PDB file of C-alpha atoms in Angstrom:
ATOM      1  CA  UNK T  12     105.486 157.163 115.741  1.00  0.00           C
ATOM      2  CA  UNK T  13     102.782 156.161 113.253  1.00  0.00           C
ATOM      3  CA  UNK T  14     105.288 156.131 110.397  1.00  0.00           C
ATOM      4  CA  UNK T  15     107.630 153.990 112.442  1.00  0.00           C
ATOM      5  CA  UNK T  16     104.889 151.410 113.144  1.00  0.00           C
ATOM      6  CA  UNK T  17     103.966 151.268 109.465  1.00  0.00           C
ATOM      7  CA  UNK T  18     107.605 150.709 108.583  1.00  0.00           C
ATOM      8  CA  UNK T  19     107.830 147.825 111.057  1.00  0.00           C
ATOM      9  CA  UNK T  20     104.690 146.206 109.608  1.00  0.00           C
ATOM     10  CA  UNK T  21     106.129 146.448 106.096  1.00  0.00           C
ATOM     11  CA  UNK T  22     109.378 144.895 107.253  1.00  0.00           C
ATOM     12  CA  UNK T  23     107.468 142.027 108.901  1.00  0.00           C
ATOM     13  CA  UNK T  24     105.466 141.505 105.723  1.00  0.00           C
ATOM     14  CA  UNK T  25     108.646 141.290 103.681  1.00  0.00           C
ATOM     15  CA  UNK T  26     110.111 138.825 106.143  1.00  0.00           C
ATOM     16  CA  UNK T  27     107.018 136.639 105.920  1.00  0.00           C
ATOM     17  CA  UNK T  28     107.105 136.787 102.147  1.00  0.00           C
ATOM     18  CA  UNK T  29     110.680 135.578 102.132  1.00  0.00           C
ATOM     19  CA  UNK T  30     109.818 132.456 104.106  1.00  0.00           C
ATOM     20  CA  UNK T  31     110.273 129.415 101.901  1.00  0.00           C
ATOM     21  CA  UNK T  32     108.284 126.232 102.204  1.00  0.00           C
ATOM     22  CA  UNK T  33     110.720 123.363 102.682  1.00  0.00           C
ATOM     23  CA  UNK T  34     110.858 121.037  99.712  1.00  0.00           C
ATOM     24  CA  UNK T  35     109.722 117.484 100.070  1.00  0.00           C
ATOM     25  CA  UNK T  36     112.717 115.243  99.876  1.00  0.00           C
ATOM     26  CA  UNK T  37     112.795 111.678  98.610  1.00  0.00           C
ATOM     27  CA  UNK T  38     114.381 109.285 101.019  1.00  0.00           C
ATOM     28  CA  UNK T  39     117.644 107.804  99.714  1.00  0.00           C
ATOM     29  CA  UNK T  40     116.347 104.271 100.258  1.00  0.00           C
ATOM     30  CA  UNK T  41     113.345 104.872  98.022  1.00  0.00           C
ATOM     31  CA  UNK T  42     115.608 106.472  95.418  1.00  0.00           C
ATOM     32  CA  UNK T  43     117.742 103.347  95.392  1.00  0.00           C
ATOM     33  CA  UNK T  44     114.674 101.135  95.010  1.00  0.00           C
ATOM     34  CA  UNK T  45     113.431 103.201  92.093  1.00  0.00           C
ATOM     35  CA  UNK T  46     116.858 103.013  90.480  1.00  0.00           C
ATOM     36  CA  UNK T  47     116.909  99.245  90.851  1.00  0.00           C
ATOM     37  CA  UNK T  48     113.407  99.094  89.417  1.00  0.00           C
ATOM     38  CA  UNK T  49     114.456 101.173  86.408  1.00  0.00           C
ATOM     39  CA  UNK T  50     117.506  98.997  85.819  1.00  0.00           C
ATOM     40  CA  UNK T  51     115.429  95.824  86.124  1.00  0.00           C
ATOM     41  CA  UNK T  52     112.850  97.056  83.616  1.00  0.00           C
ATOM     42  CA  UNK T  53     115.614  98.036  81.203  1.00  0.00           C
ATOM     43  CA  UNK T  54     117.195  94.623  81.516  1.00  0.00           C
ATOM     44  CA  UNK T  55     113.789  93.035  81.052  1.00  0.00           C
ATOM     45  CA  UNK T  56     113.433  94.677  77.667  1.00  0.00           C
ATOM     46  CA  UNK T  57     116.792  93.359  76.565  1.00  0.00           C
ATOM     47  CA  UNK T  58     116.119  89.897  77.963  1.00  0.00           C
ATOM     48  CA  UNK T  59     112.742  89.586  76.262  1.00  0.00           C
ATOM     49  CA  UNK T  60     114.260  90.662  72.987  1.00  0.00           C
ATOM     50  CA  UNK T  61     117.095  88.152  73.285  1.00  0.00           C
ATOM     51  CA  UNK T  62     115.004  85.146  74.210  1.00  0.00           C
ATOM     52  CA  UNK T  63     112.233  85.992  71.760  1.00  0.00           C
ATOM     53  CA  UNK T  64     114.599  85.806  68.798  1.00  0.00           C
ATOM     54  CA  UNK T  65     116.540  82.731  69.836  1.00  0.00           C
ATOM     55  CA  UNK T  66     116.626  79.967  67.198  1.00  0.00           C
ATOM     56  CA  UNK T  67     113.773  77.421  67.562  1.00  0.00           C
ATOM     57  CA  UNK T  68     114.575  74.528  69.857  1.00  0.00           C
ATOM     58  CA  UNK T  69     113.604  70.905  69.389  1.00  0.00           C
ATOM     59  CA  UNK T  70     109.930  69.894  69.819  1.00  0.00           C
ATOM     60  CA  UNK T  71     108.565  70.086  73.395  1.00  0.00           C
ATOM     61  CA  UNK T  72     109.282  67.045  75.520  1.00  0.00           C
ATOM     62  CA  UNK T  73     107.265  67.947  78.643  1.00  0.00           C
ATOM     63  CA  UNK T  74     104.291  70.026  79.782  1.00  0.00           C
ATOM     64  CA  UNK T  75     104.338  72.741  82.454  1.00  0.00           C
ATOM     65  CA  UNK T  76     100.943  73.741  83.828  1.00  0.00           C
ATOM     66  CA  UNK T  77     100.660  76.881  85.952  1.00  0.00           C
ATOM     67  CA  UNK T  78      98.169  76.262  88.749  1.00  0.00           C
ATOM     68  CA  UNK T  79      95.598  78.690  90.031  1.00  0.00           C
ATOM     69  CA  UNK T  80      92.369  77.398  88.514  1.00  0.00           C
ATOM     70  CA  UNK T  81      91.055  73.800  88.354  1.00  0.00           C
ATOM     71  CA  UNK T  82      90.245  74.171  84.661  1.00  0.00           C
ATOM     72  CA  UNK T  83      93.963  74.303  83.916  1.00  0.00           C
ATOM     73  CA  UNK T  84      94.460  70.761  85.199  1.00  0.00           C
ATOM     74  CA  UNK T  85      91.375  69.596  83.306  1.00  0.00           C
ATOM     75  CA  UNK T  86      92.671  71.159  80.106  1.00  0.00           C
ATOM     76  CA  UNK T  87      96.130  69.669  80.701  1.00  0.00           C
ATOM     77  CA  UNK T  88      94.647  66.191  81.147  1.00  0.00           C
ATOM     78  CA  UNK T  89      92.923  66.431  77.762  1.00  0.00           C
ATOM     79  CA  UNK T  90      96.089  67.887  76.233  1.00  0.00           C
ATOM     80  CA  UNK T  91      98.083  64.961  77.635  1.00  0.00           C
ATOM     81  CA  UNK T  92      95.747  62.513  75.898  1.00  0.00           C
ATOM     82  CA  UNK T  93      96.796  64.111  72.618  1.00  0.00           C
ATOM     83  CA  UNK T  94     100.484  63.842  73.559  1.00  0.00           C
ATOM     84  CA  UNK T  95     100.818  60.328  75.018  1.00  0.00           C
ATOM     85  CA  UNK T  96     103.855  59.546  77.128  1.00  0.00           C
ATOM     86  CA  UNK T  97     104.773  63.189  77.731  1.00  0.00           C
ATOM     87  CA  UNK T  98     105.562  64.058  81.389  1.00  0.00           C
ATOM     88  CA  UNK T  99     103.407  66.756  82.981  1.00  0.00           C
ATOM     89  CA  UNK T 100     104.508  69.182  85.685  1.00  0.00           C
ATOM     90  CA  UNK T 101     101.815  71.093  87.571  1.00  0.00           C
ATOM     91  CA  UNK T 102     103.126  74.012  89.626  1.00  0.00           C
ATOM     92  CA  UNK T 103     100.969  75.308  92.486  1.00  0.00           C
ATOM     93  CA  UNK T 104      97.803  73.580  91.311  1.00  0.00           C
ATOM     94  CA  UNK T 105      94.756  72.071  92.990  1.00  0.00           C
ATOM     95  CA  UNK T 106      95.041  69.763  95.994  1.00  0.00           C
ATOM     96  CA  UNK T 107      96.769  66.464  95.131  1.00  0.00           C
ATOM     97  CA  UNK T 108      93.651  64.332  95.601  1.00  0.00           C
ATOM     98  CA  UNK T 109      91.687  66.331  93.045  1.00  0.00           C
ATOM     99  CA  UNK T 110      94.592  66.677  90.618  1.00  0.00           C
ATOM    100  CA  UNK T 111      95.343  62.942  90.754  1.00  0.00           C
ATOM    101  CA  UNK T 112      91.661  62.198  90.113  1.00  0.00           C
ATOM    102  CA  UNK T 113      91.540  64.519  87.074  1.00  0.00           C
ATOM    103  CA  UNK T 114      94.494  62.839  85.389  1.00  0.00           C
ATOM    104  CA  UNK T 115      93.344  59.369  86.401  1.00  0.00           C
ATOM    105  CA  UNK T 116      89.944  59.983  84.795  1.00  0.00           C
ATOM    106  CA  UNK T 117      91.749  60.988  81.606  1.00  0.00           C
ATOM    107  CA  UNK T 118      93.743  57.757  81.649  1.00  0.00           C
ATOM    108  CA  UNK T 119      97.084  59.458  82.275  1.00  0.00           C
ATOM    109  CA  UNK T 120      99.628  57.351  84.128  1.00  0.00           C
ATOM    110  CA  UNK T 121     100.439  58.650  87.592  1.00  0.00           C
ATOM    111  CA  UNK T 122     104.126  58.154  86.792  1.00  0.00           C
ATOM    112  CA  UNK T 123     103.884  60.912  84.182  1.00  0.00           C
ATOM    113  CA  UNK T 124     102.303  63.498  86.498  1.00  0.00           C
ATOM    114  CA  UNK T 125     104.487  65.609  88.792  1.00  0.00           C
ATOM    115  CA  UNK T 126     102.587  67.795  91.258  1.00  0.00           C
ATOM    116  CA  UNK T 127     104.702  70.562  92.763  1.00  0.00           C
ATOM    117  CA  UNK T 128     103.453  72.845  95.550  1.00  0.00           C
ATOM    118  CA  UNK T 129     106.483  75.023  96.254  1.00  0.00           C
ATOM    119  CA  UNK T 130     105.149  78.050  94.338  1.00  0.00           C
ATOM    120  CA  UNK T 131     103.171  80.875  95.957  1.00  0.00           C
ATOM    121  CA  UNK T 132     102.559  83.043  92.870  1.00  0.00           C
ATOM    122  CA  UNK T 133     103.157  83.164  89.116  1.00  0.00           C
ATOM    123  CA  UNK T 134     106.747  84.250  89.588  1.00  0.00           C
ATOM    124  CA  UNK T 135     107.588  81.277  91.803  1.00  0.00           C
ATOM    125  CA  UNK T 136     105.680  78.940  89.471  1.00  0.00           C
ATOM    126  CA  UNK T 137     108.827  79.290  87.389  1.00  0.00           C
ATOM    127  CA  UNK T 138     111.618  79.826  89.917  1.00  0.00           C
ATOM    128  CA  UNK T 139     110.721  76.717  91.934  1.00  0.00           C
ATOM    129  CA  UNK T 140     110.412  74.420  88.925  1.00  0.00           C
ATOM    130  CA  UNK T 141     112.986  75.530  86.351  1.00  0.00           C
ATOM    131  CA  UNK T 142     115.968  73.719  87.867  1.00  0.00           C
ATOM    132  CA  UNK T 143     113.877  70.588  88.423  1.00  0.00           C
ATOM    133  CA  UNK T 144     113.066  70.529  84.718  1.00  0.00           C
ATOM    134  CA  UNK T 145     116.689  71.118  83.797  1.00  0.00           C
ATOM    135  CA  UNK T 146     117.870  68.331  86.091  1.00  0.00           C
ATOM    136  CA  UNK T 147     115.684  65.960  84.069  1.00  0.00           C
ATOM    137  CA  UNK T 148     117.412  67.043  80.880  1.00  0.00           C
ATOM    138  CA  UNK T 149     114.309  68.902  79.675  1.00  0.00           C
ATOM    139  CA  UNK T 150     115.048  71.890  77.459  1.00  0.00           C
ATOM    140  CA  UNK T 151     111.784  72.342  75.557  1.00  0.00           C
ATOM    141  CA  UNK T 152     108.249  72.399  76.982  1.00  0.00           C
ATOM    142  CA  UNK T 153     104.633  73.312  76.419  1.00  0.00           C
ATOM    143  CA  UNK T 154     103.524  76.089  78.784  1.00  0.00           C
ATOM    144  CA  UNK T 155      99.836  75.897  79.720  1.00  0.00           C
ATOM    145  CA  UNK T 156      97.817  78.574  81.503  1.00  0.00           C
ATOM    146  CA  UNK T 157      94.671  80.674  80.992  1.00  0.00           C
ATOM    147  CA  UNK T 158      94.624  83.137  78.081  1.00  0.00           C
ATOM    148  CA  UNK T 159      94.216  86.211  80.326  1.00  0.00           C
ATOM    149  CA  UNK T 160      97.276  85.083  82.314  1.00  0.00           C
ATOM    150  CA  UNK T 161      99.472  84.138  79.375  1.00  0.00           C
ATOM    151  CA  UNK T 162     101.161  87.483  78.688  1.00  0.00           C
ATOM    152  CA  UNK T 163     102.579  87.681  82.214  1.00  0.00           C
ATOM    153  CA  UNK T 164     103.509  83.998  82.145  1.00  0.00           C
ATOM    154  CA  UNK T 165     105.329  84.419  78.845  1.00  0.00           C
ATOM    155  CA  UNK T 166     107.313  87.437  80.035  1.00  0.00           C
ATOM    156  CA  UNK T 167     108.417  85.630  83.169  1.00  0.00           C
ATOM    157  CA  UNK T 168     109.054  82.398  81.295  1.00  0.00           C
ATOM    158  CA  UNK T 169     111.179  84.019  78.614  1.00  0.00           C
ATOM    159  CA  UNK T 170     113.516  85.304  81.301  1.00  0.00           C
ATOM    160  CA  UNK T 171     113.575  82.457  83.823  1.00  0.00           C
ATOM    161  CA  UNK T 172     113.226  79.449  81.534  1.00  0.00           C
ATOM    162  CA  UNK T 173     115.464  81.164  79.001  1.00  0.00           C
ATOM    163  CA  UNK T 174     118.165  81.641  81.625  1.00  0.00           C
ATOM    164  CA  UNK T 175     118.415  77.848  81.840  1.00  0.00           C
ATOM    165  CA  UNK T 176     118.228  77.284  78.105  1.00  0.00           C
ATOM    166  CA  UNK T 177     114.651  75.987  78.190  1.00  0.00           C
ATOM    167  CA  UNK T 178     112.490  76.867  75.192  1.00  0.00           C
ATOM    168  CA  UNK T 179     108.694  76.848  75.445  1.00  0.00           C
ATOM    169  CA  UNK T 180     105.592  76.933  73.295  1.00  0.00           C
ATOM    170  CA  UNK T 181     102.619  78.608  74.938  1.00  0.00           C
ATOM    171  CA  UNK T 182      99.202  76.953  74.969  1.00  0.00           C
ATOM    172  CA  UNK T 183      96.488  79.345  76.165  1.00  0.00           C
ATOM    173  CA  UNK T 184      93.226  78.106  77.676  1.00  0.00           C
ATOM    174  CA  UNK T 185      90.257  80.183  76.434  1.00  0.00           C
ATOM    175  CA  UNK T 186      88.350  82.114  79.103  1.00  0.00           C
ATOM    176  CA  UNK T 187      85.907  84.993  79.424  1.00  0.00           C
ATOM    177  CA  UNK T 188      88.285  87.147  81.464  1.00  0.00           C
ATOM    178  CA  UNK T 189      90.071  90.258  80.126  1.00  0.00           C
ATOM    179  CA  UNK T 190      93.883  90.136  79.853  1.00  0.00           C
ATOM    180  CA  UNK T 191      95.892  91.187  82.884  1.00  0.00           C
ATOM    181  CA  UNK T 192      97.339  94.687  82.811  1.00  0.00           C
ATOM    182  CA  UNK T 193     100.592  95.455  81.051  1.00  0.00           C
ATOM    183  CA  UNK T 194     101.872  96.963  84.304  1.00  0.00           C
ATOM    184  CA  UNK T 195     101.367  93.674  86.142  1.00  0.00           C
ATOM    185  CA  UNK T 196     103.189  91.726  83.446  1.00  0.00           C
ATOM    186  CA  UNK T 197     106.071  94.216  83.345  1.00  0.00           C
ATOM    187  CA  UNK T 198     106.403  94.207  87.130  1.00  0.00           C
ATOM    188  CA  UNK T 199     106.736  90.428  87.349  1.00  0.00           C
ATOM    189  CA  UNK T 200     108.959  90.399  84.288  1.00  0.00           C
ATOM    190  CA  UNK T 201     111.317  92.787  86.063  1.00  0.00           C
ATOM    191  CA  UNK T 202     111.200  90.562  89.144  1.00  0.00           C
ATOM    192  CA  UNK T 203     112.240  87.683  86.902  1.00  0.00           C
ATOM    193  CA  UNK T 204     115.292  89.630  85.728  1.00  0.00           C
ATOM    194  CA  UNK T 205     116.150  90.390  89.353  1.00  0.00           C
ATOM    195  CA  UNK T 206     115.909  86.684  90.192  1.00  0.00           C
ATOM    196  CA  UNK T 207     118.224  85.681  87.352  1.00  0.00           C
ATOM    197  CA  UNK T 208     120.801  88.256  88.473  1.00  0.00           C
ATOM    198  CA  UNK T 209     120.567  87.920  92.274  1.00  0.00           C
ATOM    199  CA  UNK T 210     118.493  84.837  93.097  1.00  0.00           C
ATOM    200  CA  UNK T 211     115.974  87.109  94.869  1.00  0.00           C
ATOM    201  CA  UNK T 212     112.331  86.910  93.737  1.00  0.00           C
ATOM    202  CA  UNK T 213     111.794  90.608  94.482  1.00  0.00           C
ATOM    203  CA  UNK T 214     108.902  90.027  96.853  1.00  0.00           C
ATOM    204  CA  UNK T 215     109.917  93.174  98.762  1.00  0.00           C
ATOM    205  CA  UNK T 216     109.185  95.284  95.677  1.00  0.00           C
ATOM    206  CA  UNK T 217     105.455  94.636  96.004  1.00  0.00           C
ATOM    207  CA  UNK T 218     105.269  96.844  99.083  1.00  0.00           C
ATOM    208  CA  UNK T 219     107.104  99.672  97.332  1.00  0.00           C
ATOM    209  CA  UNK T 220     105.395  99.712  93.961  1.00  0.00           C
ATOM    210  CA  UNK T 221     101.959  98.126  94.444  1.00  0.00           C
TER     211      UNK T 221
END
């Protein structure tokens, strides 16, 4: 009887040892999102390479200022004094009363200043303005933003502005802030590729990858 009980215990032990912990599976939806992300990043690399080595365009004929900090409008007003008669587009900047006052104090005609408030982030700074620039026949601009923000702005701009044949020269505003992370720039650059291909700004990706 004792031997039989010992045999049963051994058999139970073997059975327990054979139990396998179920593997964690990745949901198909998340797999698809990661695949799209990989494809977008790959396309980003190719897009940046293509637009970076395009032949130089004609001299800039307008200024695009990316809003987000009042100093960008102040810098742009001074910059405009050095480039008289050049139209200025401010995307997502300070409230119109303050922005108008800044340019007025610098002696810049109100007819040259275009304040646009359709953007909600750096990505849409470009997507909401690029076709407006193109409709004015503009195909070469100065791009103004803070130095720490410029890498991300350039990556997005090379894709979105480049998709419409608009060349740009970057003008960075000095600051005391460290540059934004490479990951942040790459993420928005990939969103830019997605926008060019599908017209979607990729806002949904923030919840998946941030």
